[in-house]
CSV table of C-alpha atoms in Angstrom, one decimal:
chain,number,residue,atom,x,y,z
Q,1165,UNK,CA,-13.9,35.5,21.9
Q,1166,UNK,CA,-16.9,34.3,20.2
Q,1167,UNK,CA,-19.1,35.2,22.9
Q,1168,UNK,CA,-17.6,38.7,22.8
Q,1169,UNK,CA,-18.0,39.3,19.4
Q,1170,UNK,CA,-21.5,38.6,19.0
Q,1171,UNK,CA,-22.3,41.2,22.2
Q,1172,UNK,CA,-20.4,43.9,20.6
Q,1173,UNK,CA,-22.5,43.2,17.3
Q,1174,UNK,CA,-25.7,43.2,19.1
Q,1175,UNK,CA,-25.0,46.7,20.8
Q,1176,UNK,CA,-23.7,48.3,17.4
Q,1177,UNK,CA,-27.6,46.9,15.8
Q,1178,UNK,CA,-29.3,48.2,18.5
Q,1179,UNK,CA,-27.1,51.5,18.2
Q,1180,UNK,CA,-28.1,51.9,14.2
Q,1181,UNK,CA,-31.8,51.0,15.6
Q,1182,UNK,CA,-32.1,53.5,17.7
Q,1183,UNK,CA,-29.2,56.5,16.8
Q,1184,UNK,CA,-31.5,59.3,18.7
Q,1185,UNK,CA,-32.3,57.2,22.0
Q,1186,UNK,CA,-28.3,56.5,23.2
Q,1187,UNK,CA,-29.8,57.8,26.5
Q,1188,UNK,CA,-32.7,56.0,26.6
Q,1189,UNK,CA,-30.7,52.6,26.2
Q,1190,UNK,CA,-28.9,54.1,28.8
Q,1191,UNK,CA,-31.3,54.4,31.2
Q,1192,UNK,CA,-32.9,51.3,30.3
Q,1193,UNK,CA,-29.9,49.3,30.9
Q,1194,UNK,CA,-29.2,51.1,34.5
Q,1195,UNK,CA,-32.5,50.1,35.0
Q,1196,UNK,CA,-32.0,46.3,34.0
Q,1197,UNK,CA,-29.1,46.1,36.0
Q,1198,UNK,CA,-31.0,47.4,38.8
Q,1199,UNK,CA,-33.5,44.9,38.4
Q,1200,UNK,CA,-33.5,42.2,41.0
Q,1201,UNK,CA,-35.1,38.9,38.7
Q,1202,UNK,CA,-34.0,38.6,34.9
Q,1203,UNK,CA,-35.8,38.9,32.3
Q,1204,UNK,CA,-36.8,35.9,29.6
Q,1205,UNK,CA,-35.0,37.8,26.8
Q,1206,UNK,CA,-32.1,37.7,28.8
Q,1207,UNK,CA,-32.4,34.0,30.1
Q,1208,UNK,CA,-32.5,33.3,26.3
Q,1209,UNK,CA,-30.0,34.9,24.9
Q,1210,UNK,CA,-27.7,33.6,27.8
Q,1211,UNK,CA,-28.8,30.0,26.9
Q,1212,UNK,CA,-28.0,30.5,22.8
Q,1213,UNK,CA,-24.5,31.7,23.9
Q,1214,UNK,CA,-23.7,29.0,26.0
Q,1215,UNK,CA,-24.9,27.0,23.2
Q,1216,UNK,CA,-22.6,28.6,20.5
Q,1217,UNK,CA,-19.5,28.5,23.5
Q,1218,UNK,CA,-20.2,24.7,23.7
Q,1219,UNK,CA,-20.3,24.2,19.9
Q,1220,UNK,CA,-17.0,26.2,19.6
Q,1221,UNK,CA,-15.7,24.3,22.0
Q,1222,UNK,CA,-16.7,20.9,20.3
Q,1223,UNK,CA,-15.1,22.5,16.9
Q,1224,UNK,CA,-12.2,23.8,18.5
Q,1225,UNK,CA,-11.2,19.7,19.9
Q,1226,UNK,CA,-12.1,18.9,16.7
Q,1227,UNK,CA,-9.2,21.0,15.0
Q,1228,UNK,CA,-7.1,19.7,17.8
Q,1229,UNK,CA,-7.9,16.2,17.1
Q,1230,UNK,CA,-7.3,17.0,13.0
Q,1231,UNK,CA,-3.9,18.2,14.5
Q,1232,UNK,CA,-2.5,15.9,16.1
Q,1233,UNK,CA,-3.4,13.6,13.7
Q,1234,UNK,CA,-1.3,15.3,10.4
Q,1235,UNK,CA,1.4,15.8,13.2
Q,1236,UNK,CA,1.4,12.1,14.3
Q,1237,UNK,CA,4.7,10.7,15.1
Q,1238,UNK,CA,6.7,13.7,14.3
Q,1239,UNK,CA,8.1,15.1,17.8
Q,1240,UNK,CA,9.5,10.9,17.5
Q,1241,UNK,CA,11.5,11.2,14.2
Q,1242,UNK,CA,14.9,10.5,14.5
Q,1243,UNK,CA,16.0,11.7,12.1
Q,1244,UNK,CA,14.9,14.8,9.5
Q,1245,UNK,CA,11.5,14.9,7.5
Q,1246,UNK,CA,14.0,15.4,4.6
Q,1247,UNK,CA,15.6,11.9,5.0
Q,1248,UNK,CA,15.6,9.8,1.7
Q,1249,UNK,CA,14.8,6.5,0.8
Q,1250,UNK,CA,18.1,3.8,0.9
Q,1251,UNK,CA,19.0,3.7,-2.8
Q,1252,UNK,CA,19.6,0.2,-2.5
Q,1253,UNK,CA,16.2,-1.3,-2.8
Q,1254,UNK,CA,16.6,-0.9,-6.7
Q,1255,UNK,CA,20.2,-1.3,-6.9
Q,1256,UNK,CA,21.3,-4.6,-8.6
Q,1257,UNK,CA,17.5,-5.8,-9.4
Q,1258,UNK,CA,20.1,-9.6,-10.6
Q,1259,UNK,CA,20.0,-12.3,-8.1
Q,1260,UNK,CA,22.8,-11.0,-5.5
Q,1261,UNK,CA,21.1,-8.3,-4.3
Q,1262,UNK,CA,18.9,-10.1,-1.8
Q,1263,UNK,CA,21.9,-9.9,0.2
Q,1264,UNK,CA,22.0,-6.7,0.4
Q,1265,UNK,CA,18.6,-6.2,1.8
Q,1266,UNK,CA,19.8,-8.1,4.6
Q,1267,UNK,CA,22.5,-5.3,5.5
Q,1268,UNK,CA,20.0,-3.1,5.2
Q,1269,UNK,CA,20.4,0.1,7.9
Q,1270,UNK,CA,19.1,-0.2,11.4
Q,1271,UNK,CA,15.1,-0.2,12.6
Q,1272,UNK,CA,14.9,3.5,13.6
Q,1273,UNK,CA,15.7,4.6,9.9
Q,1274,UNK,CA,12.7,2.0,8.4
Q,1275,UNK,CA,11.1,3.3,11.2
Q,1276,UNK,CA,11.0,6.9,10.4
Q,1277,UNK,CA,10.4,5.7,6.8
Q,1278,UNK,CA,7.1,4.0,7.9
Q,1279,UNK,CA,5.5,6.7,9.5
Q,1280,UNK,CA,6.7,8.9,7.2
Q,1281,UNK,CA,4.6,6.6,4.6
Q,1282,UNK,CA,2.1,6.7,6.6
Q,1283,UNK,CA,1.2,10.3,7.3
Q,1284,UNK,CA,1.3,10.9,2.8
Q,1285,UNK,CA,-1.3,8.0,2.9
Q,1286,UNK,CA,-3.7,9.8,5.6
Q,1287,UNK,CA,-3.3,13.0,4.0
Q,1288,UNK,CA,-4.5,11.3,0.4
Q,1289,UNK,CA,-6.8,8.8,2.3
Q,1290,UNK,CA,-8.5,12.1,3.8
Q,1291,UNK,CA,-8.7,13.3,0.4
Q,1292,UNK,CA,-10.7,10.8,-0.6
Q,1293,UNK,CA,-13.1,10.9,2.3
Q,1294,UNK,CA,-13.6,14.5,2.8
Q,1295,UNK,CA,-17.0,14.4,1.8
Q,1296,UNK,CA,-18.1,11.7,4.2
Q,1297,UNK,CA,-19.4,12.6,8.0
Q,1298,UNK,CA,-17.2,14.3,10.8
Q,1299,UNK,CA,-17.9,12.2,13.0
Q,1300,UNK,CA,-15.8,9.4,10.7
Q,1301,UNK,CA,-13.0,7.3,12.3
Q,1302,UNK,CA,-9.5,8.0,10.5
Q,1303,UNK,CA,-7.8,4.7,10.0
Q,1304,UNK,CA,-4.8,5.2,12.2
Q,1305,UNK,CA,-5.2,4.2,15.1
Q,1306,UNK,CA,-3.9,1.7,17.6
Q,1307,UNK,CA,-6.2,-2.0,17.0
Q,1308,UNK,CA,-6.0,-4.6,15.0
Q,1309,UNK,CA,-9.1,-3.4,12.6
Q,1310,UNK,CA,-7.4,0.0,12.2
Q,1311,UNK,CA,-4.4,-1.9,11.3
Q,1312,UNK,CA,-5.8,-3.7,8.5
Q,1313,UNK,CA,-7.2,-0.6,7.3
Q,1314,UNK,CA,-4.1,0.8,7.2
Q,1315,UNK,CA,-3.0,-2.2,5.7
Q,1316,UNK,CA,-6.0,-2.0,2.8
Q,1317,UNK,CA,-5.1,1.8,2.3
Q,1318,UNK,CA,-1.1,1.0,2.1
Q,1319,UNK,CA,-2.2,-1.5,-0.8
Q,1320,UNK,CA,-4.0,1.1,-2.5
Q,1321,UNK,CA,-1.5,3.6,-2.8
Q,1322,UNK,CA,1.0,1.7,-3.9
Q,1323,UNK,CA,-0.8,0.4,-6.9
Q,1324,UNK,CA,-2.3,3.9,-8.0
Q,1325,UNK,CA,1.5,5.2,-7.3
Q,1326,UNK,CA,2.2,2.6,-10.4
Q,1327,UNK,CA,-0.4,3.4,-12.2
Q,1328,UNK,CA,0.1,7.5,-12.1
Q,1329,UNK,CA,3.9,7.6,-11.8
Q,1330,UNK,CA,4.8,5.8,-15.3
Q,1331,UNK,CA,2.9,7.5,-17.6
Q,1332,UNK,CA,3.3,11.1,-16.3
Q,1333,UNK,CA,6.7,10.6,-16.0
Q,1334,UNK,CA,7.2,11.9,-12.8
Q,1335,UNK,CA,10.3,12.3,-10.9
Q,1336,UNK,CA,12.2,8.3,-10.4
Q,1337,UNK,CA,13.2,9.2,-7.4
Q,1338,UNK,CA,9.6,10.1,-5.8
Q,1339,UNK,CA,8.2,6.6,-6.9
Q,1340,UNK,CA,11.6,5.3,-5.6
Q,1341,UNK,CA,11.2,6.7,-1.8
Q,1342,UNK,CA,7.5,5.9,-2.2
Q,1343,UNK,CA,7.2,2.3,-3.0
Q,1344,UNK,CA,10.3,1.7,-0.8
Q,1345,UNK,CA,8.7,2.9,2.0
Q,1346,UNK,CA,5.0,1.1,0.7
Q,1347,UNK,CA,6.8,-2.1,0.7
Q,1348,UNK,CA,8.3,-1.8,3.9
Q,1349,UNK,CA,5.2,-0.9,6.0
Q,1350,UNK,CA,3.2,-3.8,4.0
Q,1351,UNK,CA,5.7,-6.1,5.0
Q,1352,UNK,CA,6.0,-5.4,8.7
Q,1353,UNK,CA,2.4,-5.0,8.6
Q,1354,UNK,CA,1.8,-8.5,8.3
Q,1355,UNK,CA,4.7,-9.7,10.3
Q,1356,UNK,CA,2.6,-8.1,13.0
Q,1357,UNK,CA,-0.8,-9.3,11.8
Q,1358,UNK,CA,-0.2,-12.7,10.5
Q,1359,UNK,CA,0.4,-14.5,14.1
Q,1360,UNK,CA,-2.3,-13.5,15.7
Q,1361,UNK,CA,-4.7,-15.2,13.3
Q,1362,UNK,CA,-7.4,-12.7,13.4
Q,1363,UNK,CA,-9.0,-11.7,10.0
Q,1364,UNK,CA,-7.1,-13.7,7.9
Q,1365,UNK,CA,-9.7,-13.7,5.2
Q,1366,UNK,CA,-9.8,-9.9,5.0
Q,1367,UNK,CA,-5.8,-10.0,4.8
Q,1368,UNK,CA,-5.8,-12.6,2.1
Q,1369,UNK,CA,-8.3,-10.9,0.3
Q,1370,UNK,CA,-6.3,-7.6,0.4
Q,1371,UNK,CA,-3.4,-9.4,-0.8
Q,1372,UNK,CA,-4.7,-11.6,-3.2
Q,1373,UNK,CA,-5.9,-8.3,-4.9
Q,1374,UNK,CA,-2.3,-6.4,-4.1
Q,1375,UNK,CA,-0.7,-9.7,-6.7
Q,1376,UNK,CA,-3.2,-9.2,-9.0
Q,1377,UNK,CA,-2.8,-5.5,-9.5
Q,1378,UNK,CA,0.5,-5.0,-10.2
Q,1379,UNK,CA,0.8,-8.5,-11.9
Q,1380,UNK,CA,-1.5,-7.0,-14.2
Q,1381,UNK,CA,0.4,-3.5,-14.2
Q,1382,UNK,CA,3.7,-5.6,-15.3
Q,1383,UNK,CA,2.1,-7.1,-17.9
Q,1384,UNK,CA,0.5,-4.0,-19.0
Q,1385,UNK,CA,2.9,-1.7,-18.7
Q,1386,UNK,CA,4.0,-1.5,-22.5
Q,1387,UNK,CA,0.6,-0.6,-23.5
Q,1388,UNK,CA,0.2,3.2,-24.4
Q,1389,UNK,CA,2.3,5.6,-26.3
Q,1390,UNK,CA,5.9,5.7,-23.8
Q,1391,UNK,CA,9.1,4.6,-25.3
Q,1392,UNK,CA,10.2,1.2,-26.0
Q,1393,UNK,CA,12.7,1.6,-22.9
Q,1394,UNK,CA,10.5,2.9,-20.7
Q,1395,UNK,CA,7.7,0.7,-21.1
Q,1396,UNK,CA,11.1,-2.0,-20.2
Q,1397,UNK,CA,12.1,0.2,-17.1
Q,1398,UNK,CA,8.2,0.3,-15.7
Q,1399,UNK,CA,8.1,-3.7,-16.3
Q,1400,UNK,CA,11.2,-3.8,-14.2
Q,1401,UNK,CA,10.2,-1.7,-11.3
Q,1402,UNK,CA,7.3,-3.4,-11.2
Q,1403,UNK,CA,8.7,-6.8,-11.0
Q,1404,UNK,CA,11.2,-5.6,-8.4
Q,1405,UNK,CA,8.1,-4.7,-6.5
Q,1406,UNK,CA,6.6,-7.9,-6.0
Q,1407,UNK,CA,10.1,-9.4,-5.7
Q,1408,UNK,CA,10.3,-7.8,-2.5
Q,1409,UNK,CA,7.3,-8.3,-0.9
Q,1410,UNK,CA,7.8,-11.9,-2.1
Q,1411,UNK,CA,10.6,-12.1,0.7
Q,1412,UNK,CA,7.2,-12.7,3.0
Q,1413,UNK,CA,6.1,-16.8,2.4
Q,1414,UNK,CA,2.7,-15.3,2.7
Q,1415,UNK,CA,3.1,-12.9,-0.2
Q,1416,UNK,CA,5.4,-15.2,-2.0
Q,1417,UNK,CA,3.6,-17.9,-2.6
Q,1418,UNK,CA,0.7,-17.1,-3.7
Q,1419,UNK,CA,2.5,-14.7,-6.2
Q,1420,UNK,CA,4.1,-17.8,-7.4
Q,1421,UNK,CA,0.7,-20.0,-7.5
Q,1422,UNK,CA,-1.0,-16.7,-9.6
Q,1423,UNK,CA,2.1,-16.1,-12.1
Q,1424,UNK,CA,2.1,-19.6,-12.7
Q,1425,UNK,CA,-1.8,-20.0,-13.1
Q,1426,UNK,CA,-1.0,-16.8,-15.6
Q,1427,UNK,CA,1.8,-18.3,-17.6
Q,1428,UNK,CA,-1.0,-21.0,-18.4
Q,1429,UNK,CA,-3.5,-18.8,-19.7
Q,1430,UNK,CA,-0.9,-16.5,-21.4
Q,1431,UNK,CA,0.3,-20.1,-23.5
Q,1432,UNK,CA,-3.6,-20.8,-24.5
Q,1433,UNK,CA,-3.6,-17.2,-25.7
Q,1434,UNK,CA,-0.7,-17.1,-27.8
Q,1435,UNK,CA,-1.7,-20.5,-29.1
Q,1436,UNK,CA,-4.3,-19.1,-30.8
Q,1437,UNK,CA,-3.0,-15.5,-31.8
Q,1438,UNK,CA,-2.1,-14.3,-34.9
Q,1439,UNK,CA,1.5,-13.8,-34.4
Q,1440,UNK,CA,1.2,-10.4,-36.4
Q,1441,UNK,CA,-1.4,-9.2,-34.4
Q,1442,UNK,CA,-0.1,-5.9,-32.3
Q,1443,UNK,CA,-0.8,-7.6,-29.4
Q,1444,UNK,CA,1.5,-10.1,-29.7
Q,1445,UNK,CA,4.7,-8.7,-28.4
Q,1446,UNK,CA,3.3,-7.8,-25.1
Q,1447,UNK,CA,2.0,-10.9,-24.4
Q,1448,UNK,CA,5.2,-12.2,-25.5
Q,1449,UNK,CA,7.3,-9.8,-23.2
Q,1450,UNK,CA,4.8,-10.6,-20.3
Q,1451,UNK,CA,5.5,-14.3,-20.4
Q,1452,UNK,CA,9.4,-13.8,-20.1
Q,1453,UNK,CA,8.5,-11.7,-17.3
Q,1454,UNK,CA,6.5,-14.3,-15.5
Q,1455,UNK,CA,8.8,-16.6,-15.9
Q,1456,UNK,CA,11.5,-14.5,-14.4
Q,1457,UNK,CA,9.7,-13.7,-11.5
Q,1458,UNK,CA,9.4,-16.9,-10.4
Q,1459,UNK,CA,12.7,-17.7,-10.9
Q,1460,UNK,CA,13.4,-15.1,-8.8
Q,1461,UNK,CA,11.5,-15.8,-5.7
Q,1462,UNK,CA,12.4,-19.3,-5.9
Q,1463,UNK,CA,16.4,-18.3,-6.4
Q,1464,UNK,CA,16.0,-15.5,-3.5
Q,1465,UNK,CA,13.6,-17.1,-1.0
Q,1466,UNK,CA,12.8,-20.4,-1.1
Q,1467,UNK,CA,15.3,-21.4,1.3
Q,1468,UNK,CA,14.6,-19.1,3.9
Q,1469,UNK,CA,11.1,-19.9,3.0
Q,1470,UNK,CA,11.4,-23.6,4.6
Q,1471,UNK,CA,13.1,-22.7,7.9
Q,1472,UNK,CA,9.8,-20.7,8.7
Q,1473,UNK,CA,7.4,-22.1,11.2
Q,1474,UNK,CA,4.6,-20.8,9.3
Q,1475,UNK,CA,5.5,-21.6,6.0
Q,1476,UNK,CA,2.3,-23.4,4.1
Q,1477,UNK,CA,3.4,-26.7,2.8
Q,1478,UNK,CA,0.0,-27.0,1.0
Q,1479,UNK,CA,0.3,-23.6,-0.6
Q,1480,UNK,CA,3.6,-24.4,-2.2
Q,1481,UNK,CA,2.5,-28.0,-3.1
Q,1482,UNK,CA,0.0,-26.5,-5.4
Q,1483,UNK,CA,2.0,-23.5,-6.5
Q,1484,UNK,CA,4.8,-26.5,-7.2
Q,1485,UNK,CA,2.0,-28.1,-9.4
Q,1486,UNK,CA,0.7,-25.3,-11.1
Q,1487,UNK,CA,4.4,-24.9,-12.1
Q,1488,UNK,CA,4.2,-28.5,-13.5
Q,1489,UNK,CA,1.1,-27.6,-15.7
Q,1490,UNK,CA,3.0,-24.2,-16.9
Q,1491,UNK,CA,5.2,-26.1,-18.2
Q,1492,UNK,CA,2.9,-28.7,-20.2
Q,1493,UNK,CA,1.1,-25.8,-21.6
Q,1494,UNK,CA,4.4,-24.1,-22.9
Q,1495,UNK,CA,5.0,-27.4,-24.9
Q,1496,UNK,CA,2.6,-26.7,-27.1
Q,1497,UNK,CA,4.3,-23.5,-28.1
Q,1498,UNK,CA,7.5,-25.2,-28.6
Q,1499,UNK,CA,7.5,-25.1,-32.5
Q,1500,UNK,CA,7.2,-21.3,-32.2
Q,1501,UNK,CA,9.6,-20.7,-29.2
Q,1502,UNK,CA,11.6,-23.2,-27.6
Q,1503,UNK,CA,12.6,-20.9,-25.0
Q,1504,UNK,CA,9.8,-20.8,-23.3
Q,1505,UNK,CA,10.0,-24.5,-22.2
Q,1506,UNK,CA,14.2,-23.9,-21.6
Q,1507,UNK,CA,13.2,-21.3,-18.9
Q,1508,UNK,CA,10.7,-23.1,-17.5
Q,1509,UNK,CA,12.8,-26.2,-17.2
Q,1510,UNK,CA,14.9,-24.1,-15.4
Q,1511,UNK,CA,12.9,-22.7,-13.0
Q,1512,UNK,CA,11.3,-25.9,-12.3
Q,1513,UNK,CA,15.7,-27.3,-11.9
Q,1514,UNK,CA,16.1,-24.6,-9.6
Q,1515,UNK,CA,12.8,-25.6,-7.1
Q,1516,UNK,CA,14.1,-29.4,-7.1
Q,1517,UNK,CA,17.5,-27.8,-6.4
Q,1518,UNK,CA,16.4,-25.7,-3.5
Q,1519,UNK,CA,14.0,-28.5,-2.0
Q,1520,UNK,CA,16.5,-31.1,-2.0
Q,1521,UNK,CA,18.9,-28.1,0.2
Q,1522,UNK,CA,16.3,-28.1,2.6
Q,1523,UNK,CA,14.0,-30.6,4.0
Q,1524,UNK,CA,11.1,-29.6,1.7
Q,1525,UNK,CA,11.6,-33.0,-0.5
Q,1526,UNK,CA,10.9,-35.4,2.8
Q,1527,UNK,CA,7.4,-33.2,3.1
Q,1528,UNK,CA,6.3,-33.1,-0.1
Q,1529,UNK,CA,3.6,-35.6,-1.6
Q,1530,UNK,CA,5.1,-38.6,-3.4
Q,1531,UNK,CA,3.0,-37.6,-6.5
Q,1532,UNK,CA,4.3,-34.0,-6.3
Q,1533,UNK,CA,7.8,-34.8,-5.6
Q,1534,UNK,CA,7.7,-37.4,-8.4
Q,1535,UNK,CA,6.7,-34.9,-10.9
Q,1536,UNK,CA,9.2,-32.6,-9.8
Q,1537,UNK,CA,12.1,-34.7,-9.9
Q,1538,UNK,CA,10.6,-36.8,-13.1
């Protein structure tokens, strides 16, 4: 078509070149034809359009390739592009509704969730690098670096999706089937990566910055000019975020290690702050928050947590002790608010509860098992 184009173009210039010599070009071109070797104009121009076919071609696999890729995983949907999110993964955000995560619906649903996820995350991904060279490799793909790419990306969006959904105010339900599916694909993302033992410093490193993100967004999230309730609801879904991807050891721990490393700073802070300052009741909201979600992973997982083979004893040894040193910081706060101290008392009741249920105690350091029980 191309090809065709441009030779019709051609014989229209050469027309408005020449109006009063039709018959000359005529001639001239019975003459060519009748010509037994070709001429070098004509050997050139044949090379430059097989030159432009060949690029045409190139752009043409191109598109395809751009194709297939925004159509990825579509012809093997189950089920409509339409299909929500289960509303259940922020029903009952108490401690009962672990359970029903478990009677979740079957794989092909999370699966058509997942890919789902994943094609919104290419499409913004691509947004981000449509600048960069063609010759770029999209991040979906089929090896293990492509997967932690996907993984790195995954991370991404779901902290800017709680960063831009809150304030706008955009529809619930979008952030609802969003996250959902974020939190689902992170998950059985590193169920898949996690054994093989490749790249675990880049993983770590990617999740290690996921915890810190939205622990920061929680903590954050009455900052601004939103309503008293909505500042409580975005503190909430937040919290119910890292709840769930605390169901993974992996995640789980080292969420409780930071929010416990974080309720020590938070003490030292409040320590020291005026108490009419106007940043006070944040950072006195955020510590009841922190407190909670440890309560929570400890109350949800921590059983489950010890019948895994590749649960990290040493991880939760210090996460057990920086629990410990949470609690000796909150002392000092006692004469403003007991509570703190009651909660943590708790928590720490409920991890000495939990570890004597399972076989945790008989592993633990003498020291550490000590101060837990002490």
């Amino acid at each position: 078509m191309a090809i065709a184009v441009a030779l019709l173009k051609s014989k229209i210039l050469l027309q408005n070149q020449n109006p009063n010599s039709s018959n000359n070009a005529k001639a001239a071109t019975d003459v060519a034809s009748s010509s037994d070797p070709p001429s070098n104009a004509q050997s050139d121009d044949t090379i430059k359009w097989k030159r432009k076919a060949k690029e045409r071609k190139r752009e043409i696999l191109r598109l395809q390739d751009d194709l297939k890729i925004a159509e990825d995983g579509m012809q093997y949907d189950l089920f409509p592009q339409n299909a929500a999110c289960k509303c259940y993964f922020y029903d009952n955000m108490g401690l009962s509704s672990n359970k029903q995560l478990q009677d979740s619906s079957d794989w092909r649903f999370n699966d058509v969730l997942r890919r789902r996820f994943l094609r919104q995350v290419r499409i913004k991904d691509r947004r981000r690098r449509r600048d960069a060279s063609l010759n770029q490799q999209y991040f979906l793909g089929t090896n293990r670096d492509n997967e932690i790419e996907q993984l790195s990306a995954s991370v991404d969006f779901l902290v800017e999706l709680c960063d831009t959904v809150f304030p706008v105010k955009v529809e619930v339900t979008t952030f609802k089937n969003w996250s959902h599916q974020a939190v689902d694909f992170i998950l059985a993302t590193l169920k898949a990566l996690l054994p093989l033992g490749n790249n675990i410093e880049t993983i770590e490193g990617t999740i290690s910055s996921l915890i810190m993100r939205l622990l920061r967004r929680m903590c954050d999230a009455s900052q601004g000019d939103e309503s008293q309730n909505c500042n409580n609801d975005t503190r909430f879904y937040v919290q119910h975020l890292i709840r769930k991807l605390g169901s993974e050891p992996y995640v789980g721990q080292r969420v409780i290690l930071s929010v416990s490393q974080g309720i020590s700073t938070a003490a030292e802070s409040l320590l020291f702050m005026d108490p009419f300052d106007d940043a006070f009741p944040n950072m006195h909201n955020c510590m009841y928050m922190m407190i909670q979600l440890i309560e929570f992973l400890i109350s949800d997982n921590l059983l489950n947590w010890s019948t895994r083979e590749d649960f990290e004893m040493g991880l939760f040894e210090d996460g057990v002790t920086s629990v410990l040193h949470a609690r000796k910081a909150l002392e000092l706060l006692e004469s403003r608010n007991a509570l703190y101290v009651l909660y943590m008392d708790r928590v720490i009741g409920d991890v000495a509860k939990k570890a004597g249920q399972s076989s945790l105690c008989q592993r633990l350091k003498p020291n550490v098992l000590s101060s837990l029980l002490s």
